[in-house]
Amino acid sequence: MTRTDLAKIVAEETNFTIAQSQKVVKRIVETISAELKEKKPVHIAGLGTFKIKHCNERCGWDFHSKKTVTTPAHDRVTFTPSEDLKEAVK
């Protein structure tokens, strides 16, 4: 499913135009991204929680060059589904 697909569903359910619903979907994604950039968790009832997890620097192995490589420390987004979502996909 793409943003356009979501926008079409929103348009059908709300009687918005597709252009209006695309703006709504875009704004939702922007808001979630902005909160995550500030390292704040985003909890959406019935869907789940998006969080930022910090990963420390670590050593790994490059199978092609047969050398050890260092993966720098970084943040990544994690998602934990809600119980409702888990039940819906069973």
PDB file of N, CA, C and O in Angstrom, residues 39-83:
ATOM      1  N   LYS A  39      13.202  12.554  18.973  1.00  0.00           N
ATOM      2  CA  LYS A  39      13.356  11.341  19.787  1.00  0.00           C
ATOM      3  C   LYS A  39      12.176  11.108  20.731  1.00  0.00           C
ATOM      4  O   LYS A  39      12.312  10.511  21.796  1.00  0.00           O
ATOM      5  N   LYS A  40      11.002  11.552  20.320  1.00  0.00           N
ATOM      6  CA  LYS A  40       9.787  11.334  21.092  1.00  0.00           C
ATOM      7  C   LYS A  40       9.050  10.133  20.507  1.00  0.00           C
ATOM      8  O   LYS A  40       8.928  10.019  19.284  1.00  0.00           O
ATOM      9  N   PRO A  41       8.550   9.223  21.347  1.00  0.00           N
ATOM     10  CA  PRO A  41       7.770   8.102  20.819  1.00  0.00           C
ATOM     11  C   PRO A  41       6.416   8.585  20.296  1.00  0.00           C
ATOM     12  O   PRO A  41       5.872   9.578  20.775  1.00  0.00           O
ATOM     13  N   VAL A  42       5.903   7.884  19.303  1.00  0.00           N
ATOM     14  CA  VAL A  42       4.593   8.206  18.724  1.00  0.00           C
ATOM     15  C   VAL A  42       3.702   6.993  18.913  1.00  0.00           C
ATOM     16  O   VAL A  42       3.962   5.932  18.341  1.00  0.00           O
ATOM     17  N   HIS A  43       2.653   7.150  19.739  1.00  0.00           N
ATOM     18  CA  HIS A  43       1.725   6.059  19.996  1.00  0.00           C
ATOM     19  C   HIS A  43       0.416   6.353  19.274  1.00  0.00           C
ATOM     20  O   HIS A  43      -0.192   7.405  19.482  1.00  0.00           O
ATOM     21  N   ILE A  44      -0.002   5.426  18.419  1.00  0.00           N
ATOM     22  CA  ILE A  44      -1.266   5.556  17.705  1.00  0.00           C
ATOM     23  C   ILE A  44      -2.144   4.386  18.139  1.00  0.00           C
ATOM     24  O   ILE A  44      -1.824   3.222  17.849  1.00  0.00           O
ATOM     25  N   ALA A  45      -3.206   4.706  18.867  1.00  0.00           N
ATOM     26  CA  ALA A  45      -4.098   3.678  19.400  1.00  0.00           C
ATOM     27  C   ALA A  45      -4.628   2.805  18.273  1.00  0.00           C
ATOM     28  O   ALA A  45      -5.033   3.292  17.222  1.00  0.00           O
ATOM     29  N   GLY A  46      -4.596   1.498  18.480  1.00  0.00           N
ATOM     30  CA  GLY A  46      -5.084   0.554  17.500  1.00  0.00           C
ATOM     31  C   GLY A  46      -4.053   0.188  16.438  1.00  0.00           C
ATOM     32  O   GLY A  46      -4.256  -0.745  15.671  1.00  0.00           O
ATOM     33  N   LEU A  47      -2.956   0.934  16.384  1.00  0.00           N
ATOM     34  CA  LEU A  47      -1.910   0.655  15.404  1.00  0.00           C
ATOM     35  C   LEU A  47      -0.631   0.206  16.100  1.00  0.00           C
ATOM     36  O   LEU A  47      -0.169  -0.910  15.896  1.00  0.00           O
ATOM     37  N   GLY A  48      -0.047   1.082  16.924  1.00  0.00           N
ATOM     38  CA  GLY A  48       1.167   0.713  17.628  1.00  0.00           C
ATOM     39  C   GLY A  48       1.993   1.926  17.999  1.00  0.00           C
ATOM     40  O   GLY A  48       1.514   3.052  17.958  1.00  0.00           O
ATOM     41  N   THR A  49       3.259   1.669  18.336  1.00  0.00           N
ATOM     42  CA  THR A  49       4.153   2.720  18.791  1.00  0.00           C
ATOM     43  C   THR A  49       5.425   2.742  17.961  1.00  0.00           C
ATOM     44  O   THR A  49       6.069   1.715  17.769  1.00  0.00           O
ATOM     45  N   PHE A  50       5.772   3.936  17.481  1.00  0.00           N
ATOM     46  CA  PHE A  50       7.030   4.182  16.797  1.00  0.00           C
ATOM     47  C   PHE A  50       7.977   4.787  17.822  1.00  0.00           C
ATOM     48  O   PHE A  50       7.598   5.697  18.560  1.00  0.00           O
ATOM     49  N   LYS A  51       9.206   4.291  17.874  1.00  0.00           N
ATOM     50  CA  LYS A  51      10.211   4.817  18.796  1.00  0.00           C
ATOM     51  C   LYS A  51      11.551   4.896  18.091  1.00  0.00           C
ATOM     52  O   LYS A  51      11.781   4.216  17.089  1.00  0.00           O
ATOM     53  N   ILE A  52      12.448   5.702  18.663  1.00  0.00           N
ATOM     54  CA  ILE A  52      13.826   5.774  18.193  1.00  0.00           C
ATOM     55  C   ILE A  52      14.675   4.919  19.115  1.00  0.00           C
ATOM     56  O   ILE A  52      14.586   5.036  20.331  1.00  0.00           O
ATOM     57  N   LYS A  53      15.479   4.050  18.524  1.00  0.00           N
ATOM     58  CA  LYS A  53      16.382   3.215  19.305  1.00  0.00           C
ATOM     59  C   LYS A  53      17.810   3.562  18.899  1.00  0.00           C
ATOM     60  O   LYS A  53      18.125   3.633  17.706  1.00  0.00           O
ATOM     61  N   HIS A  54      18.656   3.796  19.887  1.00  0.00           N
ATOM     62  CA  HIS A  54      20.053   4.109  19.605  1.00  0.00           C
ATOM     63  C   HIS A  54      20.836   2.803  19.483  1.00  0.00           C
ATOM     64  O   HIS A  54      20.725   1.917  20.317  1.00  0.00           O
ATOM     65  N   CYS A  55      21.632   2.700  18.437  1.00  0.00           N
ATOM     66  CA  CYS A  55      22.504   1.541  18.224  1.00  0.00           C
ATOM     67  C   CYS A  55      23.944   2.010  18.382  1.00  0.00           C
ATOM     68  O   CYS A  55      24.373   2.948  17.705  1.00  0.00           O
ATOM     69  N   ASN A  56      24.678   1.377  19.266  1.00  0.00           N
ATOM     70  CA  ASN A  56      26.073   1.732  19.505  1.00  0.00           C
ATOM     71  C   ASN A  56      26.962   1.294  18.351  1.00  0.00           C
ATOM     72  O   ASN A  56      26.591   0.412  17.566  1.00  0.00           O
ATOM     73  N   GLU A  57      28.135   1.887  18.286  1.00  0.00           N
ATOM     74  CA  GLU A  57      29.130   1.481  17.295  1.00  0.00           C
ATOM     75  C   GLU A  57      29.505   0.025  17.553  1.00  0.00           C
ATOM     76  O   GLU A  57      29.583  -0.409  18.699  1.00  0.00           O
ATOM     77  N   ARG A  58      29.722  -0.715  16.469  1.00  0.00           N
ATOM     78  CA  ARG A  58      30.094  -2.118  16.651  1.00  0.00           C
ATOM     79  C   ARG A  58      30.946  -2.582  15.488  1.00  0.00           C
ATOM     80  O   ARG A  58      30.965  -1.972  14.429  1.00  0.00           O
ATOM     81  N   CYS A  59      31.624  -3.678  15.715  1.00  0.00           N
ATOM     82  CA  CYS A  59      32.451  -4.276  14.665  1.00  0.00           C
ATOM     83  C   CYS A  59      31.650  -5.348  13.947  1.00  0.00           C
ATOM     84  O   CYS A  59      30.865  -6.070  14.563  1.00  0.00           O
ATOM     85  N   GLY A  60      31.847  -5.434  12.665  1.00  0.00           N
ATOM     86  CA  GLY A  60      31.176  -6.447  11.868  1.00  0.00           C
ATOM     87  C   GLY A  60      32.160  -7.066  10.892  1.00  0.00           C
ATOM     88  O   GLY A  60      33.364  -6.809  10.951  1.00  0.00           O
ATOM     89  N   TRP A  61      31.656  -7.858   9.978  1.00  0.00           N
ATOM     90  CA  TRP A  61      32.497  -8.576   9.037  1.00  0.00           C
ATOM     91  C   TRP A  61      31.972  -8.352   7.633  1.00  0.00           C
ATOM     92  O   TRP A  61      30.784  -8.541   7.356  1.00  0.00           O
ATOM     93  N   ASP A  62      32.860  -7.912   6.734  1.00  0.00           N
ATOM     94  CA  ASP A  62      32.517  -7.754   5.329  1.00  0.00           C
ATOM     95  C   ASP A  62      32.879  -9.063   4.625  1.00  0.00           C
ATOM     96  O   ASP A  62      34.052  -9.402   4.487  1.00  0.00           O
ATOM     97  N   PHE A  63      31.871  -9.807   4.198  1.00  0.00           N
ATOM     98  CA  PHE A  63      32.088 -11.115   3.595  1.00  0.00           C
ATOM     99  C   PHE A  63      32.790 -11.033   2.236  1.00  0.00           C
ATOM    100  O   PHE A  63      33.479 -11.963   1.839  1.00  0.00           O
ATOM    101  N   HIS A  64      32.625  -9.918   1.540  1.00  0.00           N
ATOM    102  CA  HIS A  64      33.238  -9.781   0.225  1.00  0.00           C
ATOM    103  C   HIS A  64      34.747  -9.522   0.326  1.00  0.00           C
ATOM    104  O   HIS A  64      35.531 -10.144  -0.384  1.00  0.00           O
ATOM    105  N   SER A  65      35.130  -8.595   1.218  1.00  0.00           N
ATOM    106  CA  SER A  65      36.554  -8.268   1.332  1.00  0.00           C
ATOM    107  C   SER A  65      37.251  -9.077   2.413  1.00  0.00           C
ATOM    108  O   SER A  65      38.469  -9.007   2.541  1.00  0.00           O
ATOM    109  N   LYS A  66      36.501  -9.831   3.184  1.00  0.00           N
ATOM    110  CA  LYS A  66      37.029 -10.661   4.277  1.00  0.00           C
ATOM    111  C   LYS A  66      37.763  -9.818   5.331  1.00  0.00           C
ATOM    112  O   LYS A  66      38.761 -10.222   5.888  1.00  0.00           O
ATOM    113  N   LYS A  67      37.237  -8.605   5.574  1.00  0.00           N
ATOM    114  CA  LYS A  67      37.840  -7.715   6.554  1.00  0.00           C
ATOM    115  C   LYS A  67      36.800  -7.296   7.586  1.00  0.00           C
ATOM    116  O   LYS A  67      35.594  -7.320   7.305  1.00  0.00           O
ATOM    117  N   THR A  68      37.282  -6.899   8.756  1.00  0.00           N
ATOM    118  CA  THR A  68      36.359  -6.373   9.754  1.00  0.00           C
ATOM    119  C   THR A  68      36.047  -4.921   9.412  1.00  0.00           C
ATOM    120  O   THR A  68      36.898  -4.188   8.903  1.00  0.00           O
ATOM    121  N   VAL A  69      34.819  -4.538   9.642  1.00  0.00           N
ATOM    122  CA  VAL A  69      34.383  -3.166   9.395  1.00  0.00           C
ATOM    123  C   VAL A  69      33.694  -2.645  10.653  1.00  0.00           C
ATOM    124  O   VAL A  69      33.150  -3.421  11.443  1.00  0.00           O
ATOM    125  N   THR A  70      33.722  -1.354  10.836  1.00  0.00           N
ATOM    126  CA  THR A  70      33.064  -0.735  11.977  1.00  0.00           C
ATOM    127  C   THR A  70      31.775  -0.081  11.507  1.00  0.00           C
ATOM    128  O   THR A  70      31.788   0.732  10.581  1.00  0.00           O
ATOM    129  N   THR A  71      30.686  -0.445  12.143  1.00  0.00           N
ATOM    130  CA  THR A  71      29.403   0.198  11.878  1.00  0.00           C
ATOM    131  C   THR A  71      29.272   1.341  12.868  1.00  0.00           C
ATOM    132  O   THR A  71      29.331   1.117  14.082  1.00  0.00           O
ATOM    133  N   PRO A  72      29.130   2.572  12.388  1.00  0.00           N
ATOM    134  CA  PRO A  72      29.065   3.706  13.308  1.00  0.00           C
ATOM    135  C   PRO A  72      27.777   3.688  14.146  1.00  0.00           C
ATOM    136  O   PRO A  72      26.782   3.075  13.766  1.00  0.00           O
ATOM    137  N   ALA A  73      27.827   4.380  15.283  1.00  0.00           N
ATOM    138  CA  ALA A  73      26.634   4.521  16.117  1.00  0.00           C
ATOM    139  C   ALA A  73      25.577   5.289  15.322  1.00  0.00           C
ATOM    140  O   ALA A  73      25.890   6.183  14.539  1.00  0.00           O
ATOM    141  N   HIS A  74      24.324   4.908  15.504  1.00  0.00           N
ATOM    142  CA  HIS A  74      23.237   5.565  14.783  1.00  0.00           C
ATOM    143  C   HIS A  74      21.912   5.322  15.504  1.00  0.00           C
ATOM    144  O   HIS A  74      21.822   4.468  16.382  1.00  0.00           O
ATOM    145  N   ASP A  75      20.917   6.084  15.119  1.00  0.00           N
ATOM    146  CA  ASP A  75      19.567   5.889  15.631  1.00  0.00           C
ATOM    147  C   ASP A  75      18.745   5.220  14.543  1.00  0.00           C
ATOM    148  O   ASP A  75      18.948   5.451  13.357  1.00  0.00           O
ATOM    149  N   ARG A  76      17.803   4.387  14.971  1.00  0.00           N
ATOM    150  CA  ARG A  76      16.899   3.766  14.007  1.00  0.00           C
ATOM    151  C   ARG A  76      15.487   3.776  14.554  1.00  0.00           C
ATOM    152  O   ARG A  76      15.272   3.863  15.765  1.00  0.00           O
ATOM    153  N   VAL A  77      14.540   3.674  13.670  1.00  0.00           N
ATOM    154  CA  VAL A  77      13.130   3.679  14.057  1.00  0.00           C
ATOM    155  C   VAL A  77      12.687   2.249  14.313  1.00  0.00           C
ATOM    156  O   VAL A  77      12.980   1.347  13.524  1.00  0.00           O
ATOM    157  N   THR A  78      11.992   2.050  15.435  1.00  0.00           N
ATOM    158  CA  THR A  78      11.396   0.747  15.715  1.00  0.00           C
ATOM    159  C   THR A  78       9.884   0.912  15.779  1.00  0.00           C
ATOM    160  O   THR A  78       9.379   2.001  16.050  1.00  0.00           O
ATOM    161  N   PHE A  79       9.183  -0.159  15.525  1.00  0.00           N
ATOM    162  CA  PHE A  79       7.719  -0.143  15.592  1.00  0.00           C
ATOM    163  C   PHE A  79       7.271  -1.347  16.399  1.00  0.00           C
ATOM    164  O   PHE A  79       7.700  -2.474  16.142  1.00  0.00           O
ATOM    165  N   THR A  80       6.422  -1.089  17.382  1.00  0.00           N
ATOM    166  CA  THR A  80       5.831  -2.159  18.179  1.00  0.00           C
ATOM    167  C   THR A  80       4.332  -2.144  17.917  1.00  0.00           C
ATOM    168  O   THR A  80       3.659  -1.156  18.239  1.00  0.00           O
ATOM    169  N   PRO A  81       3.790  -3.198  17.321  1.00  0.00           N
ATOM    170  CA  PRO A  81       2.350  -3.206  17.020  1.00  0.00           C
ATOM    171  C   PRO A  81       1.514  -3.303  18.290  1.00  0.00           C
ATOM    172  O   PRO A  81       1.930  -3.907  19.279  1.00  0.00           O
ATOM    173  N   SER A  82       0.312  -2.719  18.238  1.00  0.00           N
ATOM    174  CA  SER A  82      -0.609  -2.808  19.373  1.00  0.00           C
ATOM    175  C   SER A  82      -1.233  -4.203  19.409  1.00  0.00           C
ATOM    176  O   SER A  82      -1.167  -4.964  18.432  1.00  0.00           O
ATOM    177  N   GLU A  83      -1.849  -4.520  20.515  1.00  0.00           N
ATOM    178  CA  GLU A  83      -2.533  -5.813  20.633  1.00  0.00           C
ATOM    179  C   GLU A  83      -3.655  -5.923  19.607  1.00  0.00           C
ATOM    180  O   GLU A  83      -3.889  -6.992  19.047  1.00  0.00           O
TER     181      GLU A  83
END
